[in-house]
PDB file of C-alpha atoms in Angstrom:
ATOM      1  CA  UNK P 164     -21.596  -8.079  19.526  1.00 63.00           C
ATOM      2  CA  UNK P 165     -21.718  -9.771  16.238  1.00 75.00           C
ATOM      3  CA  UNK P 166     -18.871  -9.181  13.772  1.00 88.00           C
ATOM      4  CA  UNK P 167     -19.406  -7.136  10.606  1.00 94.00           C
ATOM      5  CA  UNK P 168     -17.462  -9.848   8.736  1.00 97.00           C
ATOM      6  CA  UNK P 169     -17.748 -13.314   7.492  1.00 97.00           C
ATOM      7  CA  UNK P 170     -14.268 -14.957   7.723  1.00 97.00           C
ATOM      8  CA  UNK P 171     -13.379 -18.211   6.064  1.00 97.00           C
ATOM      9  CA  UNK P 172     -10.225 -20.295   6.217  1.00 97.00           C
ATOM     10  CA  UNK P 173      -8.747 -21.065   2.692  1.00 96.00           C
ATOM     11  CA  UNK P 174      -6.181 -23.421   1.426  1.00 94.00           C
ATOM     12  CA  UNK P 175      -3.135 -21.834  -0.152  1.00 94.00           C
ATOM     13  CA  UNK P 176       0.209 -22.621  -1.762  1.00 94.00           C
ATOM     14  CA  UNK P 177       1.506 -19.149  -0.766  1.00 96.00           C
ATOM     15  CA  UNK P 178       2.061 -19.816   2.887  1.00 93.00           C
ATOM     16  CA  UNK P 179       5.399 -18.595   4.234  1.00 90.00           C
ATOM     17  CA  UNK P 180       7.094 -17.852   7.502  1.00 89.00           C
ATOM     18  CA  UNK P 181       5.658 -14.466   7.677  1.00 88.00           C
ATOM     19  CA  UNK P 182       2.159 -15.629   7.155  1.00 92.00           C
ATOM     20  CA  UNK P 183       1.535 -19.251   7.604  1.00 93.00           C
ATOM     21  CA  UNK P 184      -2.155 -19.289   6.705  1.00 96.00           C
ATOM     22  CA  UNK P 185      -4.747 -17.102   5.120  1.00 97.00           C
ATOM     23  CA  UNK P 186      -8.419 -16.272   5.307  1.00 98.00           C
ATOM     24  CA  UNK P 187     -11.075 -14.822   3.022  1.00 98.00           C
ATOM     25  CA  UNK P 188     -12.890 -12.036   4.702  1.00 98.00           C
ATOM     26  CA  UNK P 189     -16.186 -10.563   3.591  1.00 97.00           C
ATOM     27  CA  UNK P 190     -17.763  -7.411   4.786  1.00 96.00           C
ATOM     28  CA  UNK P 191     -21.425  -7.876   5.462  1.00 94.00           C
ATOM     29  CA  UNK P 192     -22.402  -4.647   7.190  1.00 93.00           C
ATOM     30  CA  UNK P 193     -22.444  -1.778   4.719  1.00 92.00           C
ATOM     31  CA  UNK P 194     -23.193   0.877   7.238  1.00 90.00           C
ATOM     32  CA  UNK P 195     -21.018   3.777   6.194  1.00 93.00           C
ATOM     33  CA  UNK P 196     -19.507   1.908   3.382  1.00 94.00           C
ATOM     34  CA  UNK P 197     -18.787   4.693   0.880  1.00 93.00           C
ATOM     35  CA  UNK P 198     -19.659   2.650  -2.389  1.00 93.00           C
ATOM     36  CA  UNK P 199     -23.150   1.530  -1.131  1.00 85.00           C
ATOM     37  CA  UNK P 200     -24.679   4.689  -2.579  1.00 77.00           C
ATOM     38  CA  UNK P 201     -23.065   3.772  -5.932  1.00 74.00           C
ATOM     39  CA  UNK P 202     -24.953   0.460  -5.957  1.00 74.00           C
ATOM     40  CA  UNK P 203     -22.185  -1.758  -4.638  1.00 74.00           C
ATOM     41  CA  UNK P 204     -24.137  -4.027  -2.468  1.00 73.00           C
ATOM     42  CA  UNK P 205     -21.547  -6.652  -1.988  1.00 84.00           C
ATOM     43  CA  UNK P 206     -17.873  -5.544  -1.554  1.00 92.00           C
ATOM     44  CA  UNK P 207     -15.348  -8.193  -2.744  1.00 92.00           C
ATOM     45  CA  UNK P 208     -13.993 -10.567  -0.337  1.00 96.00           C
ATOM     46  CA  UNK P 209     -10.424  -9.934   0.557  1.00 98.00           C
ATOM     47  CA  UNK P 210      -7.478 -12.211   1.255  1.00 98.00           C
ATOM     48  CA  UNK P 211      -5.507 -11.531   4.415  1.00 98.00           C
ATOM     49  CA  UNK P 212      -3.376 -13.623   6.750  1.00 97.00           C
ATOM     50  CA  UNK P 213      -5.394 -15.561   9.297  1.00 97.00           C
ATOM     51  CA  UNK P 214      -4.007 -13.507  12.195  1.00 97.00           C
ATOM     52  CA  UNK P 215      -6.181 -10.592  10.951  1.00 98.00           C
ATOM     53  CA  UNK P 216      -9.327 -12.342  12.067  1.00 97.00           C
ATOM     54  CA  UNK P 217      -8.517 -11.215  15.605  1.00 96.00           C
ATOM     55  CA  UNK P 218      -8.220  -7.608  14.479  1.00 97.00           C
ATOM     56  CA  UNK P 219     -10.870  -7.055  11.771  1.00 98.00           C
ATOM     57  CA  UNK P 220     -13.393  -5.571  14.091  1.00 97.00           C
ATOM     58  CA  UNK P 221     -10.933  -3.547  15.938  1.00 97.00           C
ATOM     59  CA  UNK P 222      -9.762  -1.973  12.740  1.00 98.00           C
ATOM     60  CA  UNK P 223     -13.260  -1.422  11.517  1.00 98.00           C
ATOM     61  CA  UNK P 224     -14.079   0.469  14.790  1.00 97.00           C
ATOM     62  CA  UNK P 225     -10.721   2.343  14.819  1.00 98.00           C
ATOM     63  CA  UNK P 226     -11.344   5.983  15.854  1.00 98.00           C
ATOM     64  CA  UNK P 227     -10.465   8.434  12.993  1.00 98.00           C
ATOM     65  CA  UNK P 228      -9.760  12.131  13.469  1.00 98.00           C
ATOM     66  CA  UNK P 229     -10.293  14.817  10.863  1.00 98.00           C
ATOM     67  CA  UNK P 230      -6.651  15.907  10.991  1.00 98.00           C
ATOM     68  CA  UNK P 231      -5.397  12.359  10.186  1.00 98.00           C
ATOM     69  CA  UNK P 232      -3.521  11.584   6.996  1.00 98.00           C
ATOM     70  CA  UNK P 233      -3.931   8.142   5.510  1.00 98.00           C
ATOM     71  CA  UNK P 234      -1.759   6.756   2.769  1.00 98.00           C
ATOM     72  CA  UNK P 235      -3.493   3.720   1.245  1.00 98.00           C
ATOM     73  CA  UNK P 236      -2.049   1.487  -1.539  1.00 98.00           C
ATOM     74  CA  UNK P 237      -1.861  -2.058  -2.697  1.00 98.00           C
ATOM     75  CA  UNK P 238       1.646  -3.360  -1.783  1.00 96.00           C
ATOM     76  CA  UNK P 239       4.671  -2.172  -3.959  1.00 94.00           C
ATOM     77  CA  UNK P 240       2.880   0.826  -5.396  1.00 95.00           C
ATOM     78  CA  UNK P 241       5.193   3.521  -4.101  1.00 92.00           C
ATOM     79  CA  UNK P 242       3.871   3.566  -0.545  1.00 93.00           C
ATOM     80  CA  UNK P 243       7.143   4.512   1.102  1.00 91.00           C
ATOM     81  CA  UNK P 244       7.938   7.109  -1.380  1.00 92.00           C
ATOM     82  CA  UNK P 245       4.455   8.654  -0.871  1.00 96.00           C
ATOM     83  CA  UNK P 246       4.699   8.468   2.932  1.00 96.00           C
ATOM     84  CA  UNK P 247       7.934  10.553   2.842  1.00 95.00           C
ATOM     85  CA  UNK P 248       6.517  13.070   0.223  1.00 97.00           C
ATOM     86  CA  UNK P 249       3.372  13.556   2.217  1.00 98.00           C
ATOM     87  CA  UNK P 250       4.945  13.825   5.604  1.00 98.00           C
ATOM     88  CA  UNK P 251       7.381  16.493   4.488  1.00 98.00           C
ATOM     89  CA  UNK P 252       4.745  18.560   2.700  1.00 98.00           C
ATOM     90  CA  UNK P 253       2.383  18.337   5.586  1.00 98.00           C
ATOM     91  CA  UNK P 254       5.238  19.239   8.058  1.00 98.00           C
ATOM     92  CA  UNK P 255       6.545  22.238   6.105  1.00 98.00           C
ATOM     93  CA  UNK P 256       9.603  20.462   4.754  1.00 98.00           C
ATOM     94  CA  UNK P 257      11.053  19.565   8.238  1.00 97.00           C
ATOM     95  CA  UNK P 258      14.034  17.665   6.802  1.00 95.00           C
ATOM     96  CA  UNK P 259      15.755  17.714  10.188  1.00 94.00           C
ATOM     97  CA  UNK P 260      13.053  15.500  11.730  1.00 94.00           C
ATOM     98  CA  UNK P 261      12.818  13.450   8.695  1.00 92.00           C
ATOM     99  CA  UNK P 262      16.545  12.596   9.002  1.00 89.00           C
ATOM    100  CA  UNK P 263      16.334  12.042  12.838  1.00 90.00           C
ATOM    101  CA  UNK P 264      13.163  10.107  13.007  1.00 92.00           C
ATOM    102  CA  UNK P 265      12.489   6.832  11.078  1.00 90.00           C
ATOM    103  CA  UNK P 266       9.762   7.060   8.572  1.00 92.00           C
ATOM    104  CA  UNK P 267       7.994   4.112  10.118  1.00 90.00           C
ATOM    105  CA  UNK P 268       7.679   6.089  13.272  1.00 93.00           C
ATOM    106  CA  UNK P 269       6.538   9.263  11.600  1.00 96.00           C
ATOM    107  CA  UNK P 270       4.058   7.394   9.313  1.00 96.00           C
ATOM    108  CA  UNK P 271       2.770   4.334  11.081  1.00 96.00           C
ATOM    109  CA  UNK P 272       1.855   0.991   9.336  1.00 96.00           C
ATOM    110  CA  UNK P 273      -1.558   0.338  10.801  1.00 98.00           C
ATOM    111  CA  UNK P 274      -2.068  -3.461  10.227  1.00 98.00           C
ATOM    112  CA  UNK P 275       1.456  -4.821  10.227  1.00 95.00           C
ATOM    113  CA  UNK P 276       1.129  -6.346  13.661  1.00 95.00           C
ATOM    114  CA  UNK P 277      -2.339  -7.650  12.742  1.00 97.00           C
ATOM    115  CA  UNK P 278      -1.094  -9.669   9.806  1.00 95.00           C
ATOM    116  CA  UNK P 279       2.532 -10.761  10.416  1.00 92.00           C
ATOM    117  CA  UNK P 280       2.742 -13.955  12.399  1.00 88.00           C
ATOM    118  CA  UNK P 281       6.017 -13.017  14.005  1.00 86.00           C
ATOM    119  CA  UNK P 282       5.417  -9.475  14.988  1.00 89.00           C
ATOM    120  CA  UNK P 283       3.935  -9.558  18.577  1.00 90.00           C
ATOM    121  CA  UNK P 284       3.042  -5.807  18.670  1.00 93.00           C
ATOM    122  CA  UNK P 285      -0.541  -4.662  18.465  1.00 97.00           C
ATOM    123  CA  UNK P 286       0.186  -1.988  15.906  1.00 97.00           C
ATOM    124  CA  UNK P 287      -3.566  -1.019  15.581  1.00 98.00           C
ATOM    125  CA  UNK P 288      -3.474   0.072  19.263  1.00 97.00           C
ATOM    126  CA  UNK P 289      -0.117   1.819  18.639  1.00 97.00           C
ATOM    127  CA  UNK P 290      -1.617   3.719  15.776  1.00 97.00           C
ATOM    128  CA  UNK P 291      -4.634   4.749  17.799  1.00 97.00           C
ATOM    129  CA  UNK P 292      -2.363   6.302  20.483  1.00 97.00           C
ATOM    130  CA  UNK P 293      -0.128   8.229  18.133  1.00 97.00           C
ATOM    131  CA  UNK P 294       0.347  11.940  18.728  1.00 95.00           C
ATOM    132  CA  UNK P 295      -1.894  13.940  16.388  1.00 96.00           C
ATOM    133  CA  UNK P 296      -1.908  14.834  13.598  1.00 97.00           C
ATOM    134  CA  UNK P 297      -1.351  11.127  12.766  1.00 98.00           C
ATOM    135  CA  UNK P 298       0.104   9.840   9.565  1.00 98.00           C
ATOM    136  CA  UNK P 299      -1.022   6.207   9.019  1.00 98.00           C
ATOM    137  CA  UNK P 300      -0.388   3.916   6.067  1.00 98.00           C
ATOM    138  CA  UNK P 301      -2.417   0.878   5.163  1.00 98.00           C
ATOM    139  CA  UNK P 302      -2.551  -1.830   2.364  1.00 98.00           C
ATOM    140  CA  UNK P 303      -6.016  -2.940   3.391  1.00 98.00           C
ATOM    141  CA  UNK P 304      -8.742  -2.807   0.751  1.00 98.00           C
ATOM    142  CA  UNK P 305     -11.551  -0.323   1.275  1.00 97.00           C
ATOM    143  CA  UNK P 306     -13.985  -2.732   2.754  1.00 97.00           C
ATOM    144  CA  UNK P 307     -11.586  -3.647   5.596  1.00 98.00           C
ATOM    145  CA  UNK P 308     -10.605  -0.075   6.408  1.00 98.00           C
ATOM    146  CA  UNK P 309     -12.015   1.890   9.410  1.00 98.00           C
ATOM    147  CA  UNK P 310     -15.738   2.826   8.834  1.00 97.00           C
ATOM    148  CA  UNK P 311     -15.052   6.337  10.291  1.00 98.00           C
ATOM    149  CA  UNK P 312     -12.873   7.141   7.315  1.00 98.00           C
ATOM    150  CA  UNK P 313     -15.964   7.666   5.233  1.00 97.00           C
ATOM    151  CA  UNK P 314     -17.818   9.800   7.814  1.00 97.00           C
ATOM    152  CA  UNK P 315     -15.025  11.845   9.394  1.00 98.00           C
ATOM    153  CA  UNK P 316     -13.291  12.175   5.977  1.00 98.00           C
ATOM    154  CA  UNK P 317      -9.619  12.934   6.860  1.00 98.00           C
ATOM    155  CA  UNK P 318      -7.197  13.405   3.958  1.00 98.00           C
ATOM    156  CA  UNK P 319      -6.546  10.125   2.138  1.00 98.00           C
ATOM    157  CA  UNK P 320      -3.803   9.686  -0.537  1.00 98.00           C
ATOM    158  CA  UNK P 321      -4.147   6.589  -2.781  1.00 98.00           C
ATOM    159  CA  UNK P 322      -1.543   5.376  -5.154  1.00 98.00           C
ATOM    160  CA  UNK P 323      -2.041   2.938  -8.039  1.00 98.00           C
ATOM    161  CA  UNK P 324       0.652   1.179 -10.105  1.00 96.00           C
ATOM    162  CA  UNK P 325       0.601  -1.045 -13.124  1.00 96.00           C
ATOM    163  CA  UNK P 326      -0.062  -4.713 -11.884  1.00 97.00           C
ATOM    164  CA  UNK P 327       2.690  -6.235 -14.035  1.00 96.00           C
ATOM    165  CA  UNK P 328       5.382  -4.194 -12.253  1.00 95.00           C
ATOM    166  CA  UNK P 329       3.603  -4.824  -9.096  1.00 96.00           C
ATOM    167  CA  UNK P 330       3.829  -8.508  -9.621  1.00 96.00           C
ATOM    168  CA  UNK P 331       7.638  -8.583  -9.957  1.00 94.00           C
ATOM    169  CA  UNK P 332       8.275  -6.180  -7.139  1.00 91.00           C
ATOM    170  CA  UNK P 333       5.860  -8.026  -4.813  1.00 94.00           C
ATOM    171  CA  UNK P 334       7.473 -11.355  -5.605  1.00 94.00           C
ATOM    172  CA  UNK P 335      10.888 -10.118  -4.515  1.00 88.00           C
ATOM    173  CA  UNK P 336       9.397  -8.659  -1.427  1.00 86.00           C
ATOM    174  CA  UNK P 337       7.366 -11.753  -0.640  1.00 89.00           C
ATOM    175  CA  UNK P 338      10.478 -13.963  -0.961  1.00 86.00           C
ATOM    176  CA  UNK P 339      12.800 -11.881   1.098  1.00 81.00           C
ATOM    177  CA  UNK P 340      10.595 -10.092   3.600  1.00 81.00           C
ATOM    178  CA  UNK P 341       7.962 -12.791   4.139  1.00 86.00           C
ATOM    179  CA  UNK P 342      10.304 -15.703   3.508  1.00 86.00           C
ATOM    180  CA  UNK P 343       8.273 -17.293   0.663  1.00 91.00           C
ATOM    181  CA  UNK P 344      10.022 -20.370  -0.726  1.00 89.00           C
ATOM    182  CA  UNK P 345       7.521 -21.301  -3.549  1.00 92.00           C
ATOM    183  CA  UNK P 346       7.776 -20.824  -7.248  1.00 94.00           C
ATOM    184  CA  UNK P 347       7.450 -17.488  -8.971  1.00 94.00           C
ATOM    185  CA  UNK P 348       4.837 -19.149 -11.199  1.00 96.00           C
ATOM    186  CA  UNK P 349       2.703 -20.036  -8.193  1.00 96.00           C
ATOM    187  CA  UNK P 350       2.977 -16.405  -6.916  1.00 96.00           C
ATOM    188  CA  UNK P 351       2.021 -14.972 -10.323  1.00 97.00           C
ATOM    189  CA  UNK P 352      -0.825 -17.427 -10.622  1.00 98.00           C
ATOM    190  CA  UNK P 353      -1.950 -16.322  -7.292  1.00 97.00           C
ATOM    191  CA  UNK P 354      -2.042 -12.721  -8.358  1.00 98.00           C
ATOM    192  CA  UNK P 355      -3.934 -13.601 -11.594  1.00 98.00           C
ATOM    193  CA  UNK P 356      -6.511 -15.467  -9.330  1.00 97.00           C
ATOM    194  CA  UNK P 357      -6.604 -12.830  -6.645  1.00 97.00           C
ATOM    195  CA  UNK P 358      -5.338 -15.174  -3.944  1.00 97.00           C
ATOM    196  CA  UNK P 359      -2.319 -13.233  -2.701  1.00 97.00           C
ATOM    197  CA  UNK P 360      -2.373 -11.140   0.403  1.00 97.00           C
ATOM    198  CA  UNK P 361      -4.508  -7.913   0.063  1.00 98.00           C
ATOM    199  CA  UNK P 362      -6.067  -9.119  -3.144  1.00 98.00           C
ATOM    200  CA  UNK P 363      -8.326  -8.395  -5.098  1.00 98.00           C
ATOM    201  CA  UNK P 364      -5.636  -6.177  -6.515  1.00 97.00           C
ATOM    202  CA  UNK P 365      -7.321  -4.245  -9.327  1.00 97.00           C
ATOM    203  CA  UNK P 366     -10.497  -3.736  -7.429  1.00 96.00           C
ATOM    204  CA  UNK P 367      -8.244  -2.368  -4.641  1.00 98.00           C
ATOM    205  CA  UNK P 368      -7.531   0.553  -6.944  1.00 97.00           C
ATOM    206  CA  UNK P 369     -10.983   0.810  -8.670  1.00 97.00           C
ATOM    207  CA  UNK P 370     -12.703   1.408  -5.296  1.00 96.00           C
ATOM    208  CA  UNK P 371     -10.645   4.487  -4.625  1.00 97.00           C
ATOM    209  CA  UNK P 372     -10.909   5.612  -8.220  1.00 97.00           C
ATOM    210  CA  UNK P 373     -14.651   5.756  -7.616  1.00 95.00           C
ATOM    211  CA  UNK P 374     -13.943   8.326  -4.811  1.00 96.00           C
ATOM    212  CA  UNK P 375     -11.290  10.362  -6.856  1.00 96.00           C
ATOM    213  CA  UNK P 376     -13.694  13.476  -7.008  1.00 96.00           C
ATOM    214  CA  UNK P 377     -14.093  13.583  -3.183  1.00 96.00           C
ATOM    215  CA  UNK P 378     -12.230  16.693  -1.776  1.00 98.00           C
ATOM    216  CA  UNK P 379     -10.545  14.632   0.843  1.00 98.00           C
ATOM    217  CA  UNK P 380      -9.110  11.911  -1.532  1.00 98.00           C
ATOM    218  CA  UNK P 381      -6.107  12.460  -3.752  1.00 98.00           C
ATOM    219  CA  UNK P 382      -5.546   9.617  -6.307  1.00 98.00           C
ATOM    220  CA  UNK P 383      -2.075   9.385  -7.739  1.00 98.00           C
ATOM    221  CA  UNK P 384      -0.192   6.910  -9.989  1.00 97.00           C
ATOM    222  CA  UNK P 385       3.317   5.570  -9.391  1.00 95.00           C
ATOM    223  CA  UNK P 386       4.102   6.003 -13.114  1.00 95.00           C
ATOM    224  CA  UNK P 387       3.246   9.801 -13.044  1.00 95.00           C
ATOM    225  CA  UNK P 388       5.373  10.266 -10.073  1.00 94.00           C
ATOM    226  CA  UNK P 389       8.306   8.383 -11.696  1.00 92.00           C
ATOM    227  CA  UNK P 390       7.832  10.225 -14.998  1.00 92.00           C
ATOM    228  CA  UNK P 391       7.937  13.730 -13.495  1.00 94.00           C
ATOM    229  CA  UNK P 392       7.585  13.934  -9.735  1.00 95.00           C
ATOM    230  CA  UNK P 393       8.386  17.669  -9.740  1.00 97.00           C
ATOM    231  CA  UNK P 394       5.098  18.283 -11.628  1.00 97.00           C
ATOM    232  CA  UNK P 395       3.192  16.168  -9.216  1.00 97.00           C
ATOM    233  CA  UNK P 396       4.412  18.075  -6.066  1.00 98.00           C
ATOM    234  CA  UNK P 397       2.125  21.214  -6.496  1.00 98.00           C
ATOM    235  CA  UNK P 398      -0.855  19.035  -6.831  1.00 98.00           C
ATOM    236  CA  UNK P 399       0.019  17.294  -3.506  1.00 98.00           C
ATOM    237  CA  UNK P 400       0.857  20.695  -1.907  1.00 98.00           C
ATOM    238  CA  UNK P 401      -2.569  22.088  -2.941  1.00 98.00           C
ATOM    239  CA  UNK P 402      -4.291  19.037  -1.378  1.00 98.00           C
ATOM    240  CA  UNK P 403      -2.605  19.846   1.904  1.00 98.00           C
ATOM    241  CA  UNK P 404      -3.189  23.558   1.714  1.00 98.00           C
ATOM    242  CA  UNK P 405       0.678  24.180   1.498  1.00 98.00           C
ATOM    243  CA  UNK P 406       2.597  26.578  -0.709  1.00 97.00           C
ATOM    244  CA  UNK P 407       6.309  26.439  -1.344  1.00 98.00           C
ATOM    245  CA  UNK P 408       8.789  28.194  -3.661  1.00 98.00           C
ATOM    246  CA  UNK P 409       9.964  26.669  -6.851  1.00 98.00           C
ATOM    247  CA  UNK P 410      13.364  26.316  -5.252  1.00 98.00           C
ATOM    248  CA  UNK P 411      11.880  24.469  -2.279  1.00 98.00           C
ATOM    249  CA  UNK P 412       9.994  22.186  -4.571  1.00 98.00           C
ATOM    250  CA  UNK P 413      13.145  21.586  -6.627  1.00 97.00           C
ATOM    251  CA  UNK P 414      14.944  20.619  -3.484  1.00 96.00           C
ATOM    252  CA  UNK P 415      12.094  18.348  -2.342  1.00 97.00           C
ATOM    253  CA  UNK P 416      12.097  16.490  -5.704  1.00 96.00           C
ATOM    254  CA  UNK P 417      15.861  15.868  -5.299  1.00 93.00           C
ATOM    255  CA  UNK P 418      15.221  14.530  -1.682  1.00 93.00           C
ATOM    256  CA  UNK P 419      12.506  12.251  -3.043  1.00 93.00           C
ATOM    257  CA  UNK P 420      14.490  10.890  -5.921  1.00 87.00           C
ATOM    258  CA  UNK P 421      14.878   7.196  -6.045  1.00 79.00           C
ATOM    259  CA  UNK P 422      18.611   7.351  -5.630  1.00 78.00           C
ATOM    260  CA  UNK P 423      18.358   9.655  -2.530  1.00 80.00           C
ATOM    261  CA  UNK P 424      15.583   7.649  -1.060  1.00 78.00           C
ATOM    262  CA  UNK P 425      17.550   4.395  -1.480  1.00 69.00           C
ATOM    263  CA  UNK P 426      20.558   5.849   0.296  1.00 71.00           C
ATOM    264  CA  UNK P 427      18.546   7.142   3.211  1.00 69.00           C
ATOM    265  CA  UNK P 428      18.263   4.472   5.944  1.00 68.00           C
ATOM    266  CA  UNK P 429      15.021   6.124   7.240  1.00 65.00           C
ATOM    267  CA  UNK P 430      13.245   5.498   3.973  1.00 64.00           C
ATOM    268  CA  UNK P 431      14.983   2.392   2.700  1.00 58.00           C
ATOM    269  CA  UNK P 432      13.728   0.545   5.728  1.00 53.00           C
ATOM    270  CA  UNK P 433      17.093  -1.014   6.501  1.00 59.00           C
ATOM    271  CA  UNK P 434      16.276  -1.941   9.990  1.00 60.00           C
ATOM    272  CA  UNK P 435      12.884  -3.474   9.247  1.00 57.00           C
ATOM    273  CA  UNK P 436      14.351  -5.406   6.296  1.00 57.00           C
ATOM    274  CA  UNK P 437      17.083  -6.969   8.313  1.00 56.00           C
ATOM    275  CA  UNK P 438      14.697  -7.780  11.123  1.00 61.00           C
ATOM    276  CA  UNK P 439      12.128  -9.406   8.867  1.00 54.00           C
ATOM    277  CA  UNK P 440      14.675 -11.365   6.923  1.00 56.00           C
ATOM    278  CA  UNK P 441      16.086 -12.726  10.213  1.00 60.00           C
ATOM    279  CA  UNK P 442      12.704 -13.689  11.492  1.00 60.00           C
ATOM    280  CA  UNK P 443      11.624 -15.306   8.235  1.00 53.00           C
ATOM    281  CA  UNK P 444      14.689 -17.410   7.381  1.00 58.00           C
ATOM    282  CA  UNK P 445      16.512 -15.032   4.921  1.00 56.00           C
ATOM    283  CA  UNK P 446      19.191 -13.635   7.228  1.00 57.00           C
ATOM    284  CA  UNK P 447      22.444 -12.840   5.469  1.00 56.00           C
ATOM    285  CA  UNK P 448      20.940 -12.749   1.985  1.00 55.00           C
ATOM    286  CA  UNK P 449      21.251  -9.553  -0.070  1.00 54.00           C
ATOM    287  CA  UNK P 450      18.101  -7.474  -0.465  1.00 48.00           C
ATOM    288  CA  UNK P 451      17.186  -3.841  -0.313  1.00 54.00           C
ATOM    289  CA  UNK P 452      13.601  -2.628   0.287  1.00 47.00           C
ATOM    290  CA  UNK P 453      13.844  -0.103  -2.549  1.00 50.00           C
ATOM    291  CA  UNK P 454      15.035  -2.363  -5.307  1.00 51.00           C
ATOM    292  CA  UNK P 455      14.886  -0.854  -8.707  1.00 60.00           C
ATOM    293  CA  UNK P 456      11.807   1.431  -9.021  1.00 66.00           C
ATOM    294  CA  UNK P 457      11.753   1.164 -12.800  1.00 74.00           C
ATOM    295  CA  UNK P 458       8.517   1.487 -14.867  1.00 80.00           C
ATOM    296  CA  UNK P 459       8.268  -1.419 -17.185  1.00 80.00           C
ATOM    297  CA  UNK P 460      10.743  -3.642 -15.354  1.00 85.00           C
ATOM    298  CA  UNK P 461       8.248  -6.441 -15.697  1.00 90.00           C
ATOM    299  CA  UNK P 462       9.525  -6.876 -19.283  1.00 90.00           C
ATOM    300  CA  UNK P 463      12.900  -8.260 -17.674  1.00 89.00           C
ATOM    301  CA  UNK P 464      11.309 -10.772 -15.371  1.00 87.00           C
ATOM    302  CA  UNK P 465       7.814 -11.797 -16.768  1.00 94.00           C
ATOM    303  CA  UNK P 466       7.701 -14.283 -19.565  1.00 95.00           C
ATOM    304  CA  UNK P 467       5.666 -13.525 -22.689  1.00 96.00           C
ATOM    305  CA  UNK P 468       3.041 -15.933 -21.451  1.00 97.00           C
ATOM    306  CA  UNK P 469       2.614 -14.189 -18.120  1.00 97.00           C
ATOM    307  CA  UNK P 470       2.636 -10.695 -19.773  1.00 96.00           C
ATOM    308  CA  UNK P 471      -0.208 -11.832 -22.017  1.00 97.00           C
ATOM    309  CA  UNK P 472      -2.126 -13.386 -19.044  1.00 98.00           C
ATOM    310  CA  UNK P 473      -1.727 -10.254 -17.044  1.00 97.00           C
ATOM    311  CA  UNK P 474      -2.808  -8.060 -19.976  1.00 97.00           C
ATOM    312  CA  UNK P 475      -6.012 -10.077 -20.328  1.00 98.00           C
ATOM    313  CA  UNK P 476      -6.583 -10.055 -16.620  1.00 98.00           C
ATOM    314  CA  UNK P 477      -6.262  -6.312 -16.407  1.00 97.00           C
ATOM    315  CA  UNK P 478      -8.541  -5.844 -19.455  1.00 97.00           C
ATOM    316  CA  UNK P 479     -11.262  -8.092 -17.950  1.00 97.00           C
ATOM    317  CA  UNK P 480     -10.981  -6.391 -14.463  1.00 96.00           C
ATOM    318  CA  UNK P 481     -11.176  -2.875 -15.917  1.00 97.00           C
ATOM    319  CA  UNK P 482     -14.206  -3.653 -18.171  1.00 96.00           C
ATOM    320  CA  UNK P 483     -16.808  -1.016 -17.844  1.00 93.00           C
ATOM    321  CA  UNK P 484     -14.498   1.406 -15.956  1.00 94.00           C
ATOM    322  CA  UNK P 485     -13.046   4.588 -17.166  1.00 96.00           C
ATOM    323  CA  UNK P 486      -9.844   3.880 -15.141  1.00 96.00           C
ATOM    324  CA  UNK P 487      -6.685   2.934 -17.068  1.00 95.00           C
ATOM    325  CA  UNK P 488      -3.294   2.033 -15.576  1.00 93.00           C
ATOM    326  CA  UNK P 489      -0.725   4.696 -16.379  1.00 82.00           C
ATOM    327  CA  UNK P 490       1.847   2.692 -18.252  1.00 75.00           C
TER     328      UNK P 490
END
């Protein structure tokens, strides 16, 4: 059977031990593609590690159930934070299981084994065999996600974040988790040219913004969660058909605070971080998965030149859209 994709090898200066080569992947078969009715006849080509060529069709044909919960983000947009929030709300604030079972087991990363060179596990198959109701996270752009998401319509939570803060957080992640040894300038240039893994970044968010009125899609921003998470929680509860007392929501907000999440081995991904750093040549170096979590931290690490370049890039990419990043 012919593939739904055209996959092309690309040259890159962003290779690293975690992903030694990359491809550009274009979806050609728009059957069930949710934006086709909006006149989007050519989804943007995406950048993923070359290993994904062996899994693209398997992910596209992944069986979706209506009681699934999907958390989709571009990397470093509050994914882990959202996973813990969503799992607890959907599971009636079961803190005991949340303490006893690692978050990555409770909320499975669909494509990690399909993109990481040194992870031998077929995580797509593992996700397929999870006990229902399944919680699944993905960084894949819309065009690479399972086609049944748009026909079965399980609950999908999407989170967007200001690309300048993403740039800084993603650089640290890419260096320490993926083993990248190149310059920060090459990495930032790659983001500005949509050549980094899971790019195009802004289109990633815009596609889901188009679906924000769909009853099974909840679109959140990292900044609104940082500004006042307590006020976001009732919205998430309503999305999942749950109701809790003010006292319960107050306690949940404390549990989900950055300081508490960072101290929690289940949510700070301690084991995964150490394993990845060992595999990718960073063993013994100091790094925590939940690093700062500060809105506007880009001002401490991006030069004025790069801030201006990102501002122009964001303005150009958002032209014609009513979406604005929540700064």
